[in-house]
mmCIF file of C-alpha atoms and ligand atoms in Angstrom:
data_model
loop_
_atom_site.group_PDB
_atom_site.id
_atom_site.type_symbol
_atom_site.label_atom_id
_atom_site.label_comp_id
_atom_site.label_asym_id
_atom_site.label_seq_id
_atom_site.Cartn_x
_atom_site.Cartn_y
_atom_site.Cartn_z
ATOM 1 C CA UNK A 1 11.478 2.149 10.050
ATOM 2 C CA UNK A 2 8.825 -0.045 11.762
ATOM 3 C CA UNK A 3 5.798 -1.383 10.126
ATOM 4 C CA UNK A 4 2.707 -2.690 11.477
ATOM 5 C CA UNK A 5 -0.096 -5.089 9.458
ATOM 6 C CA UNK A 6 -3.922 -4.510 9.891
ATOM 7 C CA UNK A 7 -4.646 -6.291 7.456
ATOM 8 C CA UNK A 8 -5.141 -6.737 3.843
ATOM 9 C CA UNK A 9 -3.274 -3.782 1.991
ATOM 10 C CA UNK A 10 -3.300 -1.839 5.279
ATOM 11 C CA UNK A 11 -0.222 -0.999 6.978
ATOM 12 C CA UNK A 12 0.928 1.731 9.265
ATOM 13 C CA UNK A 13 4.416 2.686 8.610
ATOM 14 C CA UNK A 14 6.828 4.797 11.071
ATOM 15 C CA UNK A 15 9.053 6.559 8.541
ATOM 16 C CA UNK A 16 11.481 9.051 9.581
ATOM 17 C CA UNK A 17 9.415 10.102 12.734
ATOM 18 C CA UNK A 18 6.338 10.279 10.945
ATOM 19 C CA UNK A 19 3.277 7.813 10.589
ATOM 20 C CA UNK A 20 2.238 6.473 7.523
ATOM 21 C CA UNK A 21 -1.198 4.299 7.430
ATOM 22 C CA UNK A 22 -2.102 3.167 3.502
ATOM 23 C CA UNK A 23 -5.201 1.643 2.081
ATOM 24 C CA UNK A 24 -7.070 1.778 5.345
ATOM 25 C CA UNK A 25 -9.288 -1.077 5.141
ATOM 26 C CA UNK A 26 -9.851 -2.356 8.647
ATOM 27 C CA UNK A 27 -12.983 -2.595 9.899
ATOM 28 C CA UNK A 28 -15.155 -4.887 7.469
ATOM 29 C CA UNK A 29 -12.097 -7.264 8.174
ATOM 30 C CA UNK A 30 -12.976 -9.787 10.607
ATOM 31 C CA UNK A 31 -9.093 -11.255 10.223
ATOM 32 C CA UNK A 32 -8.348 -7.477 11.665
ATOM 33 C CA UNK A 33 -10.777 -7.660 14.252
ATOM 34 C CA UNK A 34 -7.619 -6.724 16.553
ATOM 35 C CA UNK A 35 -7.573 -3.583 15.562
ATOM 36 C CA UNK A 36 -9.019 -0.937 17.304
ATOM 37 C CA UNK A 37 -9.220 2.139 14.537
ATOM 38 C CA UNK A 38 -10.629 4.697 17.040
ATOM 39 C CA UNK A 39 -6.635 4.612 18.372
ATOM 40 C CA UNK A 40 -5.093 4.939 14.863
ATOM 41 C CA UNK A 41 -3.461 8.706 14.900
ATOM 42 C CA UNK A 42 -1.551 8.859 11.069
ATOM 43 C CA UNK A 43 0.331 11.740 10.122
ATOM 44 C CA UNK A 44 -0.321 10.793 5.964
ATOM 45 C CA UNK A 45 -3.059 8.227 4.708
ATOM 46 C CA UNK A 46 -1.364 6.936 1.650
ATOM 47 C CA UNK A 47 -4.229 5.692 -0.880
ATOM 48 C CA UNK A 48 -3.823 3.536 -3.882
ATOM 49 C CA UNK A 49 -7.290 3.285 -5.805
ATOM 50 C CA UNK A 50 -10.685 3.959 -4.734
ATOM 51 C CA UNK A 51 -11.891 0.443 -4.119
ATOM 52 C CA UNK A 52 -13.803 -0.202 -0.816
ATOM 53 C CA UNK A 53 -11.466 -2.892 0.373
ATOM 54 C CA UNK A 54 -8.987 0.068 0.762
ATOM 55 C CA UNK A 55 -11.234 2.976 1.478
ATOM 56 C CA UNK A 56 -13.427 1.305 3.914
ATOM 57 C CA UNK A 57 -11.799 3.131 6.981
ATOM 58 C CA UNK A 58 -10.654 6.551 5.181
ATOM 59 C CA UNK A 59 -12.820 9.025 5.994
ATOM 60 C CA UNK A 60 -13.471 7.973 9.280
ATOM 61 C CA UNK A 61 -9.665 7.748 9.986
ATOM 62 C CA UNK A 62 -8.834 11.054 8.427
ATOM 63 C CA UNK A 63 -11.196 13.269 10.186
ATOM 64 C CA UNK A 64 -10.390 11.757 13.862
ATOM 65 C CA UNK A 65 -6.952 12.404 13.584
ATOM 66 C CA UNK A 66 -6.532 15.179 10.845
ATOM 67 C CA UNK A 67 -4.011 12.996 8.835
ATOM 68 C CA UNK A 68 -2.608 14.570 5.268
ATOM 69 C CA UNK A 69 -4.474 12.242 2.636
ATOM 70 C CA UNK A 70 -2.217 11.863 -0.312
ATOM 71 C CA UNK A 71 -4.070 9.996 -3.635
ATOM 72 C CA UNK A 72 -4.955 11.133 -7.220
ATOM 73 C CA UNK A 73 -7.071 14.201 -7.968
ATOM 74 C CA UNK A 74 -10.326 12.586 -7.960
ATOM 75 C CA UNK A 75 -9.453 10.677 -4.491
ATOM 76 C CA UNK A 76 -8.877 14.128 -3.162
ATOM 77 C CA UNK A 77 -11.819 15.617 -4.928
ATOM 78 C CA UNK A 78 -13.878 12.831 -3.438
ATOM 79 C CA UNK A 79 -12.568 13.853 -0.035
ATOM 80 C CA UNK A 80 -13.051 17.596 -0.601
ATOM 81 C CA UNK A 81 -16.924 17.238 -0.739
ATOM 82 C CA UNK A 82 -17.139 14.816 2.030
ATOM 83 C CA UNK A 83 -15.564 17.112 4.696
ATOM 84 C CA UNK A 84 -11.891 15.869 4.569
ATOM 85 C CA UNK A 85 -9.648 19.129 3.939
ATOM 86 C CA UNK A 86 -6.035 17.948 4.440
ATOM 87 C CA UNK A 87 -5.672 16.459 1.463
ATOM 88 C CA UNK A 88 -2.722 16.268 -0.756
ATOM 89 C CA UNK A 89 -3.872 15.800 -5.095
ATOM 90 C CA UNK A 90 -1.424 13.940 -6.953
ATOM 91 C CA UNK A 91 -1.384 11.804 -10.256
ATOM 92 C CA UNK A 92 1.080 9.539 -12.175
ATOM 93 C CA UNK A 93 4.546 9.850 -12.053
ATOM 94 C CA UNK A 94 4.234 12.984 -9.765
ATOM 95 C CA UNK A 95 6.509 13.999 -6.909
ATOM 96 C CA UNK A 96 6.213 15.529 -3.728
ATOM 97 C CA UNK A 97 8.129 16.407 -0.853
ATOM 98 C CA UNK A 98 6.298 16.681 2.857
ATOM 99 C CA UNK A 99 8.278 17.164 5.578
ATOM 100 C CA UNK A 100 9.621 13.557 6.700
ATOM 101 C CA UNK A 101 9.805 12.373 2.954
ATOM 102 C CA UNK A 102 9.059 12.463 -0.351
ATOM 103 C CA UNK A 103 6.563 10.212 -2.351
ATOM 104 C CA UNK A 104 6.626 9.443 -5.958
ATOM 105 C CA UNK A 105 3.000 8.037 -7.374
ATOM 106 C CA UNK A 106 3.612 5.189 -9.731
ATOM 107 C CA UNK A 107 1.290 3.499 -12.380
ATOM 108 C CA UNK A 108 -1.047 0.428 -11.187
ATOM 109 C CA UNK A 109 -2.135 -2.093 -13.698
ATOM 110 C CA UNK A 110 -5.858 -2.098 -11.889
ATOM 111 C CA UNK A 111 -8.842 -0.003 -12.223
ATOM 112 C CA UNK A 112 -9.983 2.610 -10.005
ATOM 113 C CA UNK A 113 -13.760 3.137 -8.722
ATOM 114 C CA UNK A 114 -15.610 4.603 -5.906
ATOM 115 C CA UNK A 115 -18.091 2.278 -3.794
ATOM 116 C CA UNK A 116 -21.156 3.837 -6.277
ATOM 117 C CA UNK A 117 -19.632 3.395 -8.954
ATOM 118 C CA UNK A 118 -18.243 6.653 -9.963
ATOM 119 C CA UNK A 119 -15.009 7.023 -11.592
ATOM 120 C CA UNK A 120 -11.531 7.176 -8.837
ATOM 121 C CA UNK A 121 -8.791 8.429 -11.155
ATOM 122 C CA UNK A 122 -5.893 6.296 -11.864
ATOM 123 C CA UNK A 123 -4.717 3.481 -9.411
ATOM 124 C CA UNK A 124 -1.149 4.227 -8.038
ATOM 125 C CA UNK A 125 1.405 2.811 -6.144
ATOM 126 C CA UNK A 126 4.006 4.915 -3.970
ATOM 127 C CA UNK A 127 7.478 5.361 -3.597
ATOM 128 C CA UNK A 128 8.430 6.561 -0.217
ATOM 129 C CA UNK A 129 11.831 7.723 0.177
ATOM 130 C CA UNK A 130 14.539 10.526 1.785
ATOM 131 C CA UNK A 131 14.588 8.694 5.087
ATOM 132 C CA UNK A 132 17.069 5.784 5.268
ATOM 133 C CA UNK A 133 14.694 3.502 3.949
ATOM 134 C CA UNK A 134 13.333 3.760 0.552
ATOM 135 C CA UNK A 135 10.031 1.223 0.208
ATOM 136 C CA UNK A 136 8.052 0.556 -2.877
ATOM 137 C CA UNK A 137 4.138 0.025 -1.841
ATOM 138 C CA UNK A 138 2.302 -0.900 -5.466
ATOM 139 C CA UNK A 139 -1.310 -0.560 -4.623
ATOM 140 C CA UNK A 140 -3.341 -3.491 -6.324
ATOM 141 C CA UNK A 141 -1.734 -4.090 -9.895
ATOM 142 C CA UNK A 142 -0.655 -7.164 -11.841
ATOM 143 C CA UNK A 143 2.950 -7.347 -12.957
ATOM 144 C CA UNK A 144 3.621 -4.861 -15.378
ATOM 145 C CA UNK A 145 7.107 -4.045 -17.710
ATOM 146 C CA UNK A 146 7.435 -0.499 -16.431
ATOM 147 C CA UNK A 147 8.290 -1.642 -13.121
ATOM 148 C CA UNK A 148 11.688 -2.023 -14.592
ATOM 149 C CA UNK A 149 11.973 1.528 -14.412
ATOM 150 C CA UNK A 150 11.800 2.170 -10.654
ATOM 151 C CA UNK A 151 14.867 0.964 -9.599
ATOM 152 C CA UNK A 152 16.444 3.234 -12.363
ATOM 153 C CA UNK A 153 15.858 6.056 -10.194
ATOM 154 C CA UNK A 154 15.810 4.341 -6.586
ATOM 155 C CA UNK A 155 17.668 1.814 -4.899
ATOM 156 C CA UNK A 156 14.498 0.261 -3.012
ATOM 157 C CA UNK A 157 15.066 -1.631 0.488
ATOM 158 C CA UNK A 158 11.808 -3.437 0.525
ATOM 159 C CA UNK A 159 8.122 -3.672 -1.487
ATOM 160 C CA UNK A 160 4.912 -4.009 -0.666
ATOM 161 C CA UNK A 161 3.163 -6.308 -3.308
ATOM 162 C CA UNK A 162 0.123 -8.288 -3.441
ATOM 163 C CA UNK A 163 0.323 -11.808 -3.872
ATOM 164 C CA UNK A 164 -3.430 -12.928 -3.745
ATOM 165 C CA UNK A 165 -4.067 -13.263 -7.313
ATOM 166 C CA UNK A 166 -7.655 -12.891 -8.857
ATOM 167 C CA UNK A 167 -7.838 -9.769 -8.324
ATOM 168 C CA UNK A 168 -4.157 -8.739 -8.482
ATOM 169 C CA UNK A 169 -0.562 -10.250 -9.117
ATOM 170 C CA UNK A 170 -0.154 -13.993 -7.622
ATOM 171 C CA UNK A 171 2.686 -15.221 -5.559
ATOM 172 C CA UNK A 172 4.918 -16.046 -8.652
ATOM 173 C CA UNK A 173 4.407 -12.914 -11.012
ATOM 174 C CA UNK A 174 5.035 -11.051 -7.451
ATOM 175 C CA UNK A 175 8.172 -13.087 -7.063
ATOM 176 C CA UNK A 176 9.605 -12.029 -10.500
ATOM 177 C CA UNK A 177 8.239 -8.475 -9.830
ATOM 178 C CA UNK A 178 10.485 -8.411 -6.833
ATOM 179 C CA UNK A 179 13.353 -9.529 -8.816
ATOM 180 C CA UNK A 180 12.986 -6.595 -11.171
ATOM 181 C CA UNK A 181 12.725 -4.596 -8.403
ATOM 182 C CA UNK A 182 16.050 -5.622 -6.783
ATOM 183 C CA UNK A 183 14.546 -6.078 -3.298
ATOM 184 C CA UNK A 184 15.645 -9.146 -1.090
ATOM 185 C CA UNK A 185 12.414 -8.258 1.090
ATOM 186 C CA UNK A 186 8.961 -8.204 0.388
ATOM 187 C CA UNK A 187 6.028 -7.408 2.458
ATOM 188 C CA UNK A 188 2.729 -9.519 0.967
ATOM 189 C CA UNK A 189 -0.214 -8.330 0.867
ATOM 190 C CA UNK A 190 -4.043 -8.593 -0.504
ATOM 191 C CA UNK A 191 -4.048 -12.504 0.907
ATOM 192 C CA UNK A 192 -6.970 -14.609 2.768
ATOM 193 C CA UNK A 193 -8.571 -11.700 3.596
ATOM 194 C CA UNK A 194 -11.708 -13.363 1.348
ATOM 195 C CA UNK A 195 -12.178 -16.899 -0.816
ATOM 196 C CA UNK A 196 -11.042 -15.668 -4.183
ATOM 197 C CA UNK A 197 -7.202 -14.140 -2.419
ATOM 198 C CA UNK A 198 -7.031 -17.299 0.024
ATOM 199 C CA UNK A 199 -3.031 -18.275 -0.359
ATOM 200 C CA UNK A 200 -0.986 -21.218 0.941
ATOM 201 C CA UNK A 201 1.670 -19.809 3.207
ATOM 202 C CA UNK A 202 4.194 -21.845 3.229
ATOM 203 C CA UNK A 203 4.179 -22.187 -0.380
ATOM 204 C CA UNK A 204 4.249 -18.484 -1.388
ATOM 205 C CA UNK A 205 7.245 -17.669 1.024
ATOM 206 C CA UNK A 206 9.185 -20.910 -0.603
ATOM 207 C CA UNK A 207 7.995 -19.359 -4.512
ATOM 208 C CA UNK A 208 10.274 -16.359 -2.841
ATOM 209 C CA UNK A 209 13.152 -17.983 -1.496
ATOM 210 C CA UNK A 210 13.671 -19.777 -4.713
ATOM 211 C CA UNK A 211 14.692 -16.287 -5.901
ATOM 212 C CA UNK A 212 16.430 -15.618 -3.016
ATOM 213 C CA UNK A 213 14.204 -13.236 -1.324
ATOM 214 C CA UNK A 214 12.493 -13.200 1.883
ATOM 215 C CA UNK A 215 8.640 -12.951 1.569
ATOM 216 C CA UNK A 216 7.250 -11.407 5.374
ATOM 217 C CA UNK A 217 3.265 -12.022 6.097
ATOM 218 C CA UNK A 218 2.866 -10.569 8.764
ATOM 219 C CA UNK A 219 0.802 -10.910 12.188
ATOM 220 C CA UNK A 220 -1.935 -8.838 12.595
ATOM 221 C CA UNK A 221 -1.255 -5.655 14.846
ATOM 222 C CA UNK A 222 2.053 -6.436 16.297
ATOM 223 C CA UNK A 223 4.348 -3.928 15.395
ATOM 224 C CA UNK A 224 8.289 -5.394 13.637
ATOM 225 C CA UNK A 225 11.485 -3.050 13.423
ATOM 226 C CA UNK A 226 12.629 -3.526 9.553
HETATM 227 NI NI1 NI B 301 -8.697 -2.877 -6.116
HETATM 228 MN MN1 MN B 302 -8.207 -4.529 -3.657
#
């Protein structure tokens, strides 16, 4: 598995031969200025919630290269009337299996709405497994209880969580999320990229360690073997 950072939530992960890009939110990011999207070539566009700080790139990234979008029904629905076909409706607790792996969608403690307002469905986080990996990716959500119940049913290598607070889980109620979890790695994300998520580094990875787990923020664009 290899994963590369763009950026706030967004990350494009090679999974069992096939490329996964979630929460494409790239170019109103001036810390992802790097990027060049007109390159990215997905397989699947994994998408949490509707917000435009992980939408901002969708469209445009699904139609050049003809990715699968997988999200909730009213993601998809969204999608469907905006030209993007290859879409994939999900919701809650449902599972799916495409051909390089399967996903489960799993309940965000967030909210969920389109740039206009309108209503986006649920928010959702995914697990991504039947490769020799299995990775947790939560989406925007605070800590919640329930997350208990994921590693009832998977034995998770590593989780993507936010740690940026305001608008999400902090550093320390990501910390304890991990512990539930049972993962000694953690990816962070939804940091710095604007003044209400601005982090101290060096403090959030040593909030981890104290637990005994390895927190990863990652460069911008440069590609890591996990
Ligand atoms: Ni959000
Ligand atoms: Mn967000």
């Amino acid at each position: 598995m290899k994963v590369n950072y763009f950026g706030h939530s967004c990350f494009l992960v090679d999974y069992n031969g096939a490329k996964l890009l979630f929460d494409p939110f790239i170019s109103p990011n001036p810390l992802a200025n790097v990027v060049n999207i007109t390159e990215l070539n997905p397989d699947y566009i994994l998408v949490s919630h509707a917000h435009e700080d992980h939408i901002a790139d969708l469209i445009t990234i699904a139609k050049q290269s003809n990715a699968k979008v997988i999200a909730v029904w009213e993601i998809h629905a969204w999608l469907q009337n905006q030209g993007v076909t290859n879409t994939h409706p999900m919701n809650t607790g449902g599972i799916w299996k495409f051909e390089h792996f399967s996903v489960q969608l799993i309940q965000a403690v967030h909210s969920s709405s389109f740039p206009d307002g309108t209503y986006g469905g649920n928010p959702v986080g995914f697990v991504v497994f039947g490769g020799d990996k299995t990775l947790y990716y939560s989406g925007d959500t605070a800590l919640f209880w329930d997350m208990k119940l994921i590693p009832m049913r998977y034995s998770l290598d590593v989780a993507f969580l936010p740690i940026g607070s305001n608008f999400t889980m902090d550093m320390h109620d990501a910390a304890i999320a991990a512990e539930w979890l049972g993962v000694n790695k953690v990816f962070g994300m939804h940091y710095d990229t604007f003044g209400f998520i601005k982090i101290d580094h060096h403090k959030a990875k040593q909030v981890f360690e104290e637990k005994g787990i390895v927190l990863s923020l990652l460069p911008i664009n440069r590609e890591i073997e996990l």
